[in-house]
Structure formats: structure tokens, C-alpha cells
Short mmCIF file of C-alpha atoms in Angstrom, two decimals:
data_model
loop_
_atom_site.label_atom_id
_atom_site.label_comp_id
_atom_site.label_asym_id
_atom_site.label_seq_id
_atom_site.Cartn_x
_atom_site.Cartn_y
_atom_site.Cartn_z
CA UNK A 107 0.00 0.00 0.00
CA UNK A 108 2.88 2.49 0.92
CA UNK A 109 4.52 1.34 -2.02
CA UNK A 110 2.02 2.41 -4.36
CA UNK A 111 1.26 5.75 -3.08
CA UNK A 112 5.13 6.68 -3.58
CA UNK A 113 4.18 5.52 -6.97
CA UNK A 114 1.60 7.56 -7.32
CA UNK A 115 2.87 10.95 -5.48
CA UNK A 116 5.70 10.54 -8.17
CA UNK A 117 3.46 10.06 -11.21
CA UNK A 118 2.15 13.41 -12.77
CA UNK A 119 -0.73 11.64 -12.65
CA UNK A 120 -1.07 10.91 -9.29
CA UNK A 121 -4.90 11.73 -7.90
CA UNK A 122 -6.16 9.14 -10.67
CA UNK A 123 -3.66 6.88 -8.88
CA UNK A 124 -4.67 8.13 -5.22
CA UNK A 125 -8.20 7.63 -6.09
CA UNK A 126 -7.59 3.91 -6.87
CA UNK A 127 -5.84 3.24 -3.78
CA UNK A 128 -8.44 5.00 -1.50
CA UNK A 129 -11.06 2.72 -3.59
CA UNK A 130 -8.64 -0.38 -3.02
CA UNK A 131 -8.60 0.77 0.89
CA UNK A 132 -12.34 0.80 1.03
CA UNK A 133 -13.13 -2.39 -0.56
CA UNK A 134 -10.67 -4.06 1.93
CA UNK A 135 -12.31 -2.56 4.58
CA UNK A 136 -15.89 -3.47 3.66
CA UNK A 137 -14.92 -6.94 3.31
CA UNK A 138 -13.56 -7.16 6.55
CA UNK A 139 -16.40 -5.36 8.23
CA UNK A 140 -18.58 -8.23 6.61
CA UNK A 141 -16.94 -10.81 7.34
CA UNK A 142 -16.55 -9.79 11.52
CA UNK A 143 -20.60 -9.07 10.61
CA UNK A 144 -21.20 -12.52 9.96
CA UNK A 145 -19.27 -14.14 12.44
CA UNK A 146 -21.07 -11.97 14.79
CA UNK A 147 -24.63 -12.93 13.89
CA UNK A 148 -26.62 -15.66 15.71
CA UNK A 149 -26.67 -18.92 13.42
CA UNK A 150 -28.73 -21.88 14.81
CA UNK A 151 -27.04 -24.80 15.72
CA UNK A 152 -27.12 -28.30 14.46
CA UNK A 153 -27.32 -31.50 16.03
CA UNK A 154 -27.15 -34.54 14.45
CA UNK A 155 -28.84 -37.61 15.45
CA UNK A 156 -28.25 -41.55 14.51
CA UNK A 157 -30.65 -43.46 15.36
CA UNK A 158 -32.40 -47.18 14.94
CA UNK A 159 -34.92 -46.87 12.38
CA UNK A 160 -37.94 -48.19 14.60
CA UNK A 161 -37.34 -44.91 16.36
CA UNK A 162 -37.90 -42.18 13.47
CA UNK A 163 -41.49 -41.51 14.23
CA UNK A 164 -41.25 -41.47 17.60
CA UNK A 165 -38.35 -39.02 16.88
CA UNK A 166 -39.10 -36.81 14.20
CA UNK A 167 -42.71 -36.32 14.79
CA UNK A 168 -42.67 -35.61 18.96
CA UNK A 169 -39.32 -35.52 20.53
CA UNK A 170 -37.67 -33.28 17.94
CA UNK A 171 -39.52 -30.63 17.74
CA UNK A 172 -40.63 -30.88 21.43
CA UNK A 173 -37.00 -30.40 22.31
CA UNK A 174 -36.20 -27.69 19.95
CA UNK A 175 -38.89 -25.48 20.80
CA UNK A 176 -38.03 -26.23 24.54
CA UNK A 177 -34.48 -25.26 24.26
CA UNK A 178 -35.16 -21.95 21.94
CA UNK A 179 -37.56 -20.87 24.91
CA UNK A 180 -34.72 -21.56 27.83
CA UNK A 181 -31.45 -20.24 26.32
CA UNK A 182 -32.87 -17.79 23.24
CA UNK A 183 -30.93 -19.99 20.98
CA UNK A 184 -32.24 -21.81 17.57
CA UNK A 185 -31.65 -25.62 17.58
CA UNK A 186 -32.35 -27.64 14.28
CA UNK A 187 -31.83 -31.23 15.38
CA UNK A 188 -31.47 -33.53 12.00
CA UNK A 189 -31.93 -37.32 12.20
CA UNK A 190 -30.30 -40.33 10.00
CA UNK A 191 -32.07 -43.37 10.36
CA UNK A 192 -31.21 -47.42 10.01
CA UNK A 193 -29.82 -50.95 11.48
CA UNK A 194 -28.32 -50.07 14.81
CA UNK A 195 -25.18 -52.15 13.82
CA UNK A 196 -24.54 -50.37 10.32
CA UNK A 197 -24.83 -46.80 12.20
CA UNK A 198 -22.25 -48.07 14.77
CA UNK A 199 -19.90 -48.56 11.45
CA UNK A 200 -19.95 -45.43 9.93
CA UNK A 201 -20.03 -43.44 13.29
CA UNK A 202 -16.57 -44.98 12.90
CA UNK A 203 -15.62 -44.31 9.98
CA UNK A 204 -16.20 -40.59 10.47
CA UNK A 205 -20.41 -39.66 10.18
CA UNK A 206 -20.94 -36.61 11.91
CA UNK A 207 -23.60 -37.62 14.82
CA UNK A 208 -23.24 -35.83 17.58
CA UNK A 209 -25.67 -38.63 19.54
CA UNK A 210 -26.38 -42.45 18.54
CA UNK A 211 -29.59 -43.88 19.73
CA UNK A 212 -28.89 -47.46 19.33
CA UNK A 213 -30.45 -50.85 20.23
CA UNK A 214 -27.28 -52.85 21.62
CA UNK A 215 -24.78 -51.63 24.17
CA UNK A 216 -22.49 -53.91 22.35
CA UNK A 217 -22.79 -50.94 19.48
CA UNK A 218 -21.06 -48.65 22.16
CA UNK A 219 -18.36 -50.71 22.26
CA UNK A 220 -17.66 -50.60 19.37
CA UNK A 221 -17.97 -46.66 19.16
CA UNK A 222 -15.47 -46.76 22.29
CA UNK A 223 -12.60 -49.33 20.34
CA UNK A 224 -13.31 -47.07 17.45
CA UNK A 225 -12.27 -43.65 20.17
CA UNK A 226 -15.72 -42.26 19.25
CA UNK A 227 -16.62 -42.00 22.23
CA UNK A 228 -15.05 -41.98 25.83
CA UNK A 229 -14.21 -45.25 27.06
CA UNK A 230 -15.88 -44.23 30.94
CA UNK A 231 -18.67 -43.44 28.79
CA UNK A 232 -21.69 -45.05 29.87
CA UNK A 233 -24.74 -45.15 27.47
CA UNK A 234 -28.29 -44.53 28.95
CA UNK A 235 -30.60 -46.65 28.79
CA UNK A 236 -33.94 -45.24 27.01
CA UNK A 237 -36.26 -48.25 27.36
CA UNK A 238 -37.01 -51.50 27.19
CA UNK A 239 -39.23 -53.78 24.51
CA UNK A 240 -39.96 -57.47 24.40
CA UNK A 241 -39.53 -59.25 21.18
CA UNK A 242 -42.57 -61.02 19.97
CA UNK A 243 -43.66 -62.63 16.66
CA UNK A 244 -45.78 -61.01 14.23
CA UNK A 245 -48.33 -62.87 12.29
CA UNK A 246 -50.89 -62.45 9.36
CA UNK A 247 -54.93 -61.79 10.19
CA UNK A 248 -56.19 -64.72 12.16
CA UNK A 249 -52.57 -66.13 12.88
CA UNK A 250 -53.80 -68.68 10.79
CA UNK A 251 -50.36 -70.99 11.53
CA UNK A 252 -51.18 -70.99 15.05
CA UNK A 253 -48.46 -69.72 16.81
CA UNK A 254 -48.14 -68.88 20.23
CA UNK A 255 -44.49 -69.61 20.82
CA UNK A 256 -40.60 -69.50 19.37
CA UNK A 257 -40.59 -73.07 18.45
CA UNK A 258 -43.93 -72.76 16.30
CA UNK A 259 -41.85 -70.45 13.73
CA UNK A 260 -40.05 -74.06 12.69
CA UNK A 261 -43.20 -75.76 12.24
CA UNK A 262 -43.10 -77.46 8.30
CA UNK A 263 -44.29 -75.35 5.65
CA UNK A 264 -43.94 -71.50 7.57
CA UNK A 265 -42.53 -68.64 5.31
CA UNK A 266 -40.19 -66.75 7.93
CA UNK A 267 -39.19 -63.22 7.37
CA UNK A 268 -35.85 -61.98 9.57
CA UNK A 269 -33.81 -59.11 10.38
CA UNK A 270 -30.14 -59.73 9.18
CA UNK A 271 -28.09 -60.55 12.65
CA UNK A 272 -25.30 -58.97 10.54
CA UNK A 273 -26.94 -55.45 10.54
CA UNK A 274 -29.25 -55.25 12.94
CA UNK A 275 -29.64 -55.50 16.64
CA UNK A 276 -33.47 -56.86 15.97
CA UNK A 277 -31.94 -59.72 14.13
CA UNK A 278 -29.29 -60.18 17.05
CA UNK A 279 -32.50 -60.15 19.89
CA UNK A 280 -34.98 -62.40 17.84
CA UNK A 281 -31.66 -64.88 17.65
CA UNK A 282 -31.24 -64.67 21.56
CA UNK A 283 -34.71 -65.10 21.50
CA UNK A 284 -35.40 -68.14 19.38
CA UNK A 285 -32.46 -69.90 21.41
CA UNK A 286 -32.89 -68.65 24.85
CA UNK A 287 -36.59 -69.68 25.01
CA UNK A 288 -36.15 -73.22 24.30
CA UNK A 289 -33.13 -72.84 26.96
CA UNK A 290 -34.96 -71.35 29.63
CA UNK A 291 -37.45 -74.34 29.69
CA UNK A 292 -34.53 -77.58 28.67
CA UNK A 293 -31.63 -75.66 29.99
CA UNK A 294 -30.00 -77.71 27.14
CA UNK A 295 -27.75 -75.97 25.18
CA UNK A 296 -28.02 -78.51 22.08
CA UNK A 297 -31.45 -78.65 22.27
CA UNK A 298 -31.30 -75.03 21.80
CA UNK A 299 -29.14 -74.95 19.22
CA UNK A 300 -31.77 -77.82 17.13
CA UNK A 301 -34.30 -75.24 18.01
CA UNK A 302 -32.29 -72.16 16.36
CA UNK A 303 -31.53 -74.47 13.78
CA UNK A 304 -35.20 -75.71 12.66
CA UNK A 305 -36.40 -71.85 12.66
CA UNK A 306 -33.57 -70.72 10.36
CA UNK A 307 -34.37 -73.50 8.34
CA UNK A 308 -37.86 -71.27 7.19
CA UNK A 309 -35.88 -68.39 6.51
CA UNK A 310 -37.39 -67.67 3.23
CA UNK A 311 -35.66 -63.34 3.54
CA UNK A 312 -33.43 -61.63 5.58
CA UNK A 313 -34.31 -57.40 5.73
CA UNK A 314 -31.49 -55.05 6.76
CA UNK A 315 -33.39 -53.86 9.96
CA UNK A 316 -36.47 -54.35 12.35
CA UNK A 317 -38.44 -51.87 9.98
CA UNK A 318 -36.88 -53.08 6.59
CA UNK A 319 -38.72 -56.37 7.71
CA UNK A 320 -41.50 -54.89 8.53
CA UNK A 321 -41.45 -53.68 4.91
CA UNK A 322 -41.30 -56.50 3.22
CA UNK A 323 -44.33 -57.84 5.50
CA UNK A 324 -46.48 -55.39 4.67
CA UNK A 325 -45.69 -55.92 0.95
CA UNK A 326 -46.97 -59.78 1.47
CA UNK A 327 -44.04 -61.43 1.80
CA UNK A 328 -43.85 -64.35 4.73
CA UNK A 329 -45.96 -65.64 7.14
CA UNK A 330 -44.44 -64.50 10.45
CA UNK A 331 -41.28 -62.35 11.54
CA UNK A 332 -39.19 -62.02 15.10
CA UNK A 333 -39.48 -58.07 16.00
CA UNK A 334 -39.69 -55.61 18.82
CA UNK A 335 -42.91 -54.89 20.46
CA UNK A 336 -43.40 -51.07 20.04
CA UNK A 337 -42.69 -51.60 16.42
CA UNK A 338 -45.40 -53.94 15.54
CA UNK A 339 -47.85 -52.11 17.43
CA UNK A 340 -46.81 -49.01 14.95
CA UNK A 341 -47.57 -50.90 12.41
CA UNK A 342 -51.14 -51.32 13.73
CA UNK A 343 -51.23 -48.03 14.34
CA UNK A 344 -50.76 -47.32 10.71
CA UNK A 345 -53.53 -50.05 10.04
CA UNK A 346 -51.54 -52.70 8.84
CA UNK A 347 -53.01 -55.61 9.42
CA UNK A 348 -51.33 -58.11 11.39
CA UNK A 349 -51.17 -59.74 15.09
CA UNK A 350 -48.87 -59.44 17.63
CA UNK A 351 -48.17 -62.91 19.67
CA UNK A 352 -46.06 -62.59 22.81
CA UNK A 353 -44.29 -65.58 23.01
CA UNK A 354 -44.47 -67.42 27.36
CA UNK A 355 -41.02 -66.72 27.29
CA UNK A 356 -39.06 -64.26 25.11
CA UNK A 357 -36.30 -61.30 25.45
CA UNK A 358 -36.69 -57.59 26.75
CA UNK A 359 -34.74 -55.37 24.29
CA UNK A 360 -32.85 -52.57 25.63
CA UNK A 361 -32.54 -49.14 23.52
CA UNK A 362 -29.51 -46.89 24.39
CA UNK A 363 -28.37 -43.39 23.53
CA UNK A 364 -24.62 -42.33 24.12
CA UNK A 365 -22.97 -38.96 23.20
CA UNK A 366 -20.34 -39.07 20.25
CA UNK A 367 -17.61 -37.35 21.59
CA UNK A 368 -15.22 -37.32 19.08
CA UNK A 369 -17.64 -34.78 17.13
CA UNK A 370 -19.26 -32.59 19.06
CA UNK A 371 -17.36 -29.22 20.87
CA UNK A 372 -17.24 -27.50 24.25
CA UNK A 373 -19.78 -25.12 23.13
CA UNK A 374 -21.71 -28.19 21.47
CA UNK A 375 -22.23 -30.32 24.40
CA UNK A 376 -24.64 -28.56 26.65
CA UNK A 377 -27.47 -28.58 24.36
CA UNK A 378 -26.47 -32.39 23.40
CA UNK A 379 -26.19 -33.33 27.13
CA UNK A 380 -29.68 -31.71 27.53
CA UNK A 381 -30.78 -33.95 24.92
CA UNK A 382 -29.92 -37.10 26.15
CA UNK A 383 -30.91 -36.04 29.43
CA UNK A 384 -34.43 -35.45 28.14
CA UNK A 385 -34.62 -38.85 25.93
CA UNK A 386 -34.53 -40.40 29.51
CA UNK A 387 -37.81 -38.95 30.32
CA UNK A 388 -39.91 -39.19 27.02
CA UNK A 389 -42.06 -42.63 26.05
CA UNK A 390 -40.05 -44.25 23.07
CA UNK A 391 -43.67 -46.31 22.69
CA UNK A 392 -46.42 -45.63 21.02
CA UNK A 393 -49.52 -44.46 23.02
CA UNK A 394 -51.84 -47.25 24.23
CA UNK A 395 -48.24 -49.44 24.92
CA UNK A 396 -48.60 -49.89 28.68
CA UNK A 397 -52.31 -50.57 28.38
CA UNK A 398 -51.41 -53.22 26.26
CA UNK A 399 -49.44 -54.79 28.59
CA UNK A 400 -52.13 -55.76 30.96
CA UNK A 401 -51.79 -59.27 32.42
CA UNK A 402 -47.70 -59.17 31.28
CA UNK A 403 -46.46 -55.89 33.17
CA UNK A 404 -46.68 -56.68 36.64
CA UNK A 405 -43.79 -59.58 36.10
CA UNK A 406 -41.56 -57.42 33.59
CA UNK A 407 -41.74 -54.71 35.45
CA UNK A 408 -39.79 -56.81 38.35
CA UNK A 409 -36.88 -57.86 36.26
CA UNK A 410 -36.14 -54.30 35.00
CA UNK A 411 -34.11 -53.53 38.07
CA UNK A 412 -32.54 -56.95 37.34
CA UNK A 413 -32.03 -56.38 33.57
CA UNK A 414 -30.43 -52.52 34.22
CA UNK A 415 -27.99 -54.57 36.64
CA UNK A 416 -27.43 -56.94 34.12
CA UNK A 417 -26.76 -54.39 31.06
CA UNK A 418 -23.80 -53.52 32.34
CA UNK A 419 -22.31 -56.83 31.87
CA UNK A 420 -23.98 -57.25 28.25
CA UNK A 421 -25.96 -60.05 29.21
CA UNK A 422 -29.21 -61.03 28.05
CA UNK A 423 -32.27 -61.44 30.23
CA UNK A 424 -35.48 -63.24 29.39
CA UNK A 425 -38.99 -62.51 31.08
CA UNK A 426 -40.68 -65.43 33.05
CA UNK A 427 -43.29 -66.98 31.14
CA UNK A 428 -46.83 -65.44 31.44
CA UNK A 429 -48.89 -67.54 28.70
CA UNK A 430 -48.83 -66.74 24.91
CA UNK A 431 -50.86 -63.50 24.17
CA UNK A 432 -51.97 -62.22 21.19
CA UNK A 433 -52.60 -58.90 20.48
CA UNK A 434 -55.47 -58.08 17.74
CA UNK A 435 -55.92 -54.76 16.13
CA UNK A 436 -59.96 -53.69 16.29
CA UNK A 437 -60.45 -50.57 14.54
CA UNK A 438 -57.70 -48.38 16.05
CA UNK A 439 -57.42 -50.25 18.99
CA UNK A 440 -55.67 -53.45 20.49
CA UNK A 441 -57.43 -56.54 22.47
CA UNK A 442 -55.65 -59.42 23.62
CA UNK A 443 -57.42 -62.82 24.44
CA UNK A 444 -55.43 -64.45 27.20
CA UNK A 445 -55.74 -68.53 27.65
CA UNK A 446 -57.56 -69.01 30.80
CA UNK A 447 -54.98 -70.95 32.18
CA UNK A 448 -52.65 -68.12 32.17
CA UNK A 449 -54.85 -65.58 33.89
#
């Protein structure tokens, strides 16, 4: 800049020059001025959410916008929270491989892990636990195979729809499931094992996750298919037409949310901690779901304190058996005939 106004004091032409240099000056100072203007302004903040696809509605349409609202009225601030949505186990993988989530609402603590080898998040990190959901089987109108347990879904003939163990935590529960009820009442592990083995043997398609499943259910495919609870009773809520048949003895399910650490900042984190902290408080079921547990609550409700304790350790815990129950949609609304005998 000095430079070129010696240039220009020397030049006979020098206010042309002058002129230039004050324009030059101006510009510079404009941009600058802009740029400090921008950084300035209040720009809402983003938080990204994985999450296990049975959870988007739940998500998207209540606890989203419920949260974002809240936290715009407490700190003044704009909050868009943005979700990404599929098998628990495939989010885990590209978590580490660099996605930007800032929290991961999974359905397997074992998907933590893996988030902690990967130094996504803190290794004293402990994920908190959202909820719990039994598996059960889902069958066409009627249940016209008549099942009322695990071991009926290897019955000759059946058309059985899965989630892929590979991908998704649903397919990883219904497994436990299918093996751990027939161990629960042999405690014989080859027994169990002839049990997995005679269910997989109707495996007529494998879907990437719980809801991928669901999918291909609703699209005719299959007779029955191993899911979680508060799915399938979404499902009715949407009116598709199915029944839900809670097996004497199945598997609570146990839905987790952890921060990402790796990702998200110091000036990130206390609107992220106050989500997770509020996930702990909000229903990831659909309405009617405790009603609907008449008959079956009282004795799950006991083992939660067991299955938290449990959790920790990554070990599976099955509920007592209470008598097969199946769960009929009736214009909006669920009944579920009981067997007298287990009343």
C-alpha cells in the first residue's frame, strides 16, 4: 500500500492513482467489516442424530420438535436437530468411519463398544438406557399358523421373514430369543441350538433392519417375523393388518443413547447433554403401549431392576413366562385374548 502511493505521489498523474488506492482501501475494509458481521450474527445450531430406524417416528414427529422449541424458549438460541435413520449395527460402522452424529440412539450396548474401540466415544462413557421392549412374533390376520411360541416359527411349511443378525440388533435379539426360550425351559444348550436351527431352516428373507422387515411384511411377503414390540404395534397403528403374539417366554430389548464425543465441541455439548438427558424422560412407545401390557407388566416390570444390573455386563435377560398373548388390532385399537390358564 505504501509502495504504491510513492508511486503515485511521483506520477504526474497521481490523484487518478490516489483515487484507486483510497477505492482499493475501502473495498478491503468493507470486506472485513462483513466478514466480523457474519461471524457476529446468531446462526442456529445443528445436532445430528443416529438413530435405529424403529425410532424415526417417535423421533421426528414428537421428541424433535418438542426439544427444539423447549431449548429456543430456555437459552434464546435456535436448535435444528437432523436425524439419519437405520440398522443399529450399520450406524455403529460409519459413526466410525467418520459420520458426523453428535448422539447415537442405538439398540445394543455392544454398538457402544464398538464406538469406544473405534475412540468415538469416551471409554468411561456409559450409554443410557432409554427403554425396554420385548420381542414377539408377528403374524398375518387370524394367525392362521397358530403360533403362540418360538418353536412354532419351525413348524413345516412357515414362510419366515428376519432381520439380518449382521446389521441389525433386531436380528441379534430375535436370535437370543429363538435360542434362549427353548433354553430357559430344557436348559440344554443342544437342544437349543436344534431349536435355532429348525427356525432358520424357514428363513425364506433376511431385511437389513427391524423396519426393513417390517417392509417386506407389509408388501406380502412371509408368514411370520421375530421383531420388537413397540414396532409392531406401529404398524397397527398405521392399520396394517397383522397380530402381535407374545411368546411365554421371550427377550426384553434394551434401547440406548450415548454422546459421540469425538464430534461434538465445548460449546456443542450442553445442548447435546440436555438432549440425552431429556430422551430419559420421554415414552419411546407408542400411546396405548402400557395398556397393552395388561396381564404381562406386573412380572416385567420386576426384572427391570434386574435387567439394568445386568446391562452392564452385556448379558441377556429373558422374562418369566406369562402364557402366549396375542394382540389383535380392532379398529384403532388393540385386544388381547389371554388362555384361561394363564390368567
Amino acid at each position: 500500500m505504501i509502495q504504491l502511493l510513492v508511486r503515485c505521489i511521483r506520477d504526474r498523474d497521481w490523484r487518478c492513482h490516489v483515487s484507486r488506492a483510497l477505492g482499493l482501501a475501502m473495498l478491503i475494509a468493507v470486506v472485513i467489516y462483513g466478514r466480523i458481521a457474519m461471524s457476529s450474527a446468531p446462526t442456529p445450531n445443528c445436532m445430528m442424530v443416529y438413530a435405529l430406524s424403529t425410532q424415526e417416528e417417535a423421533l421426528t414427529e414428537s421428541i424433535f420438535p418438542t426439544f427444539e422449541k423447549a431449548w429456543e424458549a430456555e437459552t434464546g438460541h435456535e436448535l435444528n436437530i437432523k436425524g439419519v435413520f437405520g440398522p443399529s449395527g450399520t450406524l455403529a460402522g460409519q459413526i466410525n468411519l467418520g459420520a458426523p452424529a453428535d448422539v447415537a440412539i442405538l439398540s445394543n450396548a455392544q454398538h457402544v463398544t464398538q464406538l469406544k474401540i473405534g475412540r468415538r466415544v469416551r471409554r468411561k462413557a456409559q450409554p443410557e438406557v432409554l427403554g425396554y421392549t420385548p420381542m414377539v412374533i408377528v403374524t398375518r390376520p387370524g394367525n392362521p399358523a397358530g403360533i403362540s411360541e418360538f418353536a412354532d416359527l419351525a413348524q413345516p411349511g412357515l414362510q419366515l421373514l428376519h432381520p439380518d443378525p449382521w446389521s441389525s440388533s433386531a436380528g441379534e435379539w430375535a436370535v437370543l430369543a429363538e435360542y434362549g426360550s427353548a433354553f430357559l425351559e430344557s436348559n440344554d444348550r443342544a437342544a437349543s441350538v436344534i431349536q435355532l436351527e429348525a427356525i432358520w431352516s424357514n428363513l425364506r428373507l433376511l431385511g437389513p433392519s427391524a423396519r426393513a422387515t417390517m417392509t417386506l411384511f407389509e408388501l406380502g411377503a412371509g408368514d411370520a417375523f421375530v421383531t420388537y414390540e413397540h414396532d409392531a404395534l406401529l404398524a397397527q397403528e398405521r392399520g396394517t393388518p397383522l397380530e402381535v403374539v407374545v411368546p411365554p417366554r421371550t427377550i426384553l430389548a434394551s434401547h440406548v443413547a450415548v454422546i459421540v464425543d469425538d464430534n461434538v465441541t465445548s460449546a456443542e455439548r450442553p445442548a447435546v447433554q440436555a438432549f440425552v438427558d431429556y430422551l430419559q424422560f420421554q415414552p419411546v412407545e407408542p400411546a396405548g403401549f402400557q395398556l397393552n401390557r395388561a396381564g404381562f407388566e406386573d412380572r416385567v416390570m420386576l426384572l427391570f431392576i434386574f435387567n439394568q444390573q445386568l446391562a452392564v455386563q452385556n448379558q441377556p435377560v429373558f422374562a418369566e413366562p406369562v402364557g402366549p398373548q396375542i394382540i389383535r388390532s380392532t379398529g384403532g385399537r388393540h385386544q388381547k385374548t389371554i388362555p384361561p390358564d394363564a390368567e
